[in-house]
CSV table of C-alpha atoms in Angstrom, one decimal:
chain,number,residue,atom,x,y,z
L,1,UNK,CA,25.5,-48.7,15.4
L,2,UNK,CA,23.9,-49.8,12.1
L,3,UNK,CA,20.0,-50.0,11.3
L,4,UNK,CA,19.2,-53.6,9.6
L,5,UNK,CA,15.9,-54.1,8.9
L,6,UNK,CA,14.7,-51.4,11.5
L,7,UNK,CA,16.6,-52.7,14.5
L,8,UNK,CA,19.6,-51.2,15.9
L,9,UNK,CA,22.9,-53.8,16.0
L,10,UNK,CA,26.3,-52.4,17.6
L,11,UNK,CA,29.4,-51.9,15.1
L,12,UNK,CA,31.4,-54.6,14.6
L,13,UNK,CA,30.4,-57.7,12.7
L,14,UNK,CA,26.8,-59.4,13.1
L,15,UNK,CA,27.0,-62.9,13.1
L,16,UNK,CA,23.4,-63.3,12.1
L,17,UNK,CA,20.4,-60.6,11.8
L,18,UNK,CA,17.0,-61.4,12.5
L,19,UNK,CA,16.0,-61.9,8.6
L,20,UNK,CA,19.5,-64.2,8.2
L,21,UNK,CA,22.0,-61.9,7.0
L,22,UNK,CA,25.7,-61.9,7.9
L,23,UNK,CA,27.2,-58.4,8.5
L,24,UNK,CA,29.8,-56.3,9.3
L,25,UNK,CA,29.0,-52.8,10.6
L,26,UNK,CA,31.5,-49.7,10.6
L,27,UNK,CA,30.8,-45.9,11.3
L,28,UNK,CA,30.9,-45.5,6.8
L,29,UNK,CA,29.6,-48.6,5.8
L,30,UNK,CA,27.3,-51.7,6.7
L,31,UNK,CA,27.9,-54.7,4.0
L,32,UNK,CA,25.5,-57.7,4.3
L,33,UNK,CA,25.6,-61.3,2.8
L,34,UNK,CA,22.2,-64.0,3.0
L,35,UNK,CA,23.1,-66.9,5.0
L,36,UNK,CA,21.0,-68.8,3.0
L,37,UNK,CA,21.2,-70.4,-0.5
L,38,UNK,CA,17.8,-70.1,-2.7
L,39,UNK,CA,16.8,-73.7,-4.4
L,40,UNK,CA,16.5,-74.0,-8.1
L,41,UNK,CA,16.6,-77.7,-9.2
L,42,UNK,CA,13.8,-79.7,-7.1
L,43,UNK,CA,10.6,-81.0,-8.7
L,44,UNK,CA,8.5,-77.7,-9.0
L,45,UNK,CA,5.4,-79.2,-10.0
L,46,UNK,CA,4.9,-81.3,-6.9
L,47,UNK,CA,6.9,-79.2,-4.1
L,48,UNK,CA,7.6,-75.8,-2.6
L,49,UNK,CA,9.8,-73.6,-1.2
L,50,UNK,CA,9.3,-72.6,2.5
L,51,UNK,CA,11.3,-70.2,3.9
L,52,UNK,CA,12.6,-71.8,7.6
L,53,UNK,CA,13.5,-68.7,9.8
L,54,UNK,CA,15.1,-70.8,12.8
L,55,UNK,CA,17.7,-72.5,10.4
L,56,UNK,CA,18.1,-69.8,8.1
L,57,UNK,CA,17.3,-72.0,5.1
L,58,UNK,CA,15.0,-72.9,2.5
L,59,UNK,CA,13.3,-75.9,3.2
L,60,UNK,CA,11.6,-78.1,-0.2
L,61,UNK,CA,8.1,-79.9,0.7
L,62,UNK,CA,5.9,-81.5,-0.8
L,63,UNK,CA,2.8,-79.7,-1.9
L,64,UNK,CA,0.2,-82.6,-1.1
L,65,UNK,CA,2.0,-82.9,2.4
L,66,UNK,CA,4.2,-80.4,3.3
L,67,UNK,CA,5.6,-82.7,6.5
L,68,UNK,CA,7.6,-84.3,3.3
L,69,UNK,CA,11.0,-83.2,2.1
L,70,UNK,CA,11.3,-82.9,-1.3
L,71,UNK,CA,15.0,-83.9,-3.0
L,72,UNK,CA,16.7,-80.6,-4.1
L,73,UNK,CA,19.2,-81.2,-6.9
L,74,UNK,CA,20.9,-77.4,-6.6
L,75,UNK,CA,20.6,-74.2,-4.9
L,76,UNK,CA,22.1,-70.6,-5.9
């Protein structure tokens, strides 16, 4: 198998690794993509970027009350 952030996943592909990476494991190689897109256009002054685990995504709150989604305008 392939090591991925110190736990051992079976070859083949890995729909989804504990840190929210897609990848595919082979005897040779083990190639990863995120599964995640990082947000760049939201109103940085007044929110922030909180890293959801359980949806694999970046959430955008608002700083004052983070309960509050903040509008993001693009992600990379």
């Amino acid at each position: 198998g392939c090591i991925v952030d110190g736990k051992l996943y079976p070859f083949g592909d890995i729909a989804r690794t504990e840190n929210c990476f897609r990848c595919s494991c082979s005897r040779d190689t083990i190639d990863c993509c995120s599964l995640f897109h990082t947000p760049i256009g939201y109103d940085k002054e007044n929110c922030k970027i909180v890293f959801n685990k359980k949806t694999c995504n970046y959430d955008v709150v608002q700083k004052s009350d983070p309960s509050k989604e903040c509008f993001i305008y693009s992600r990379v």
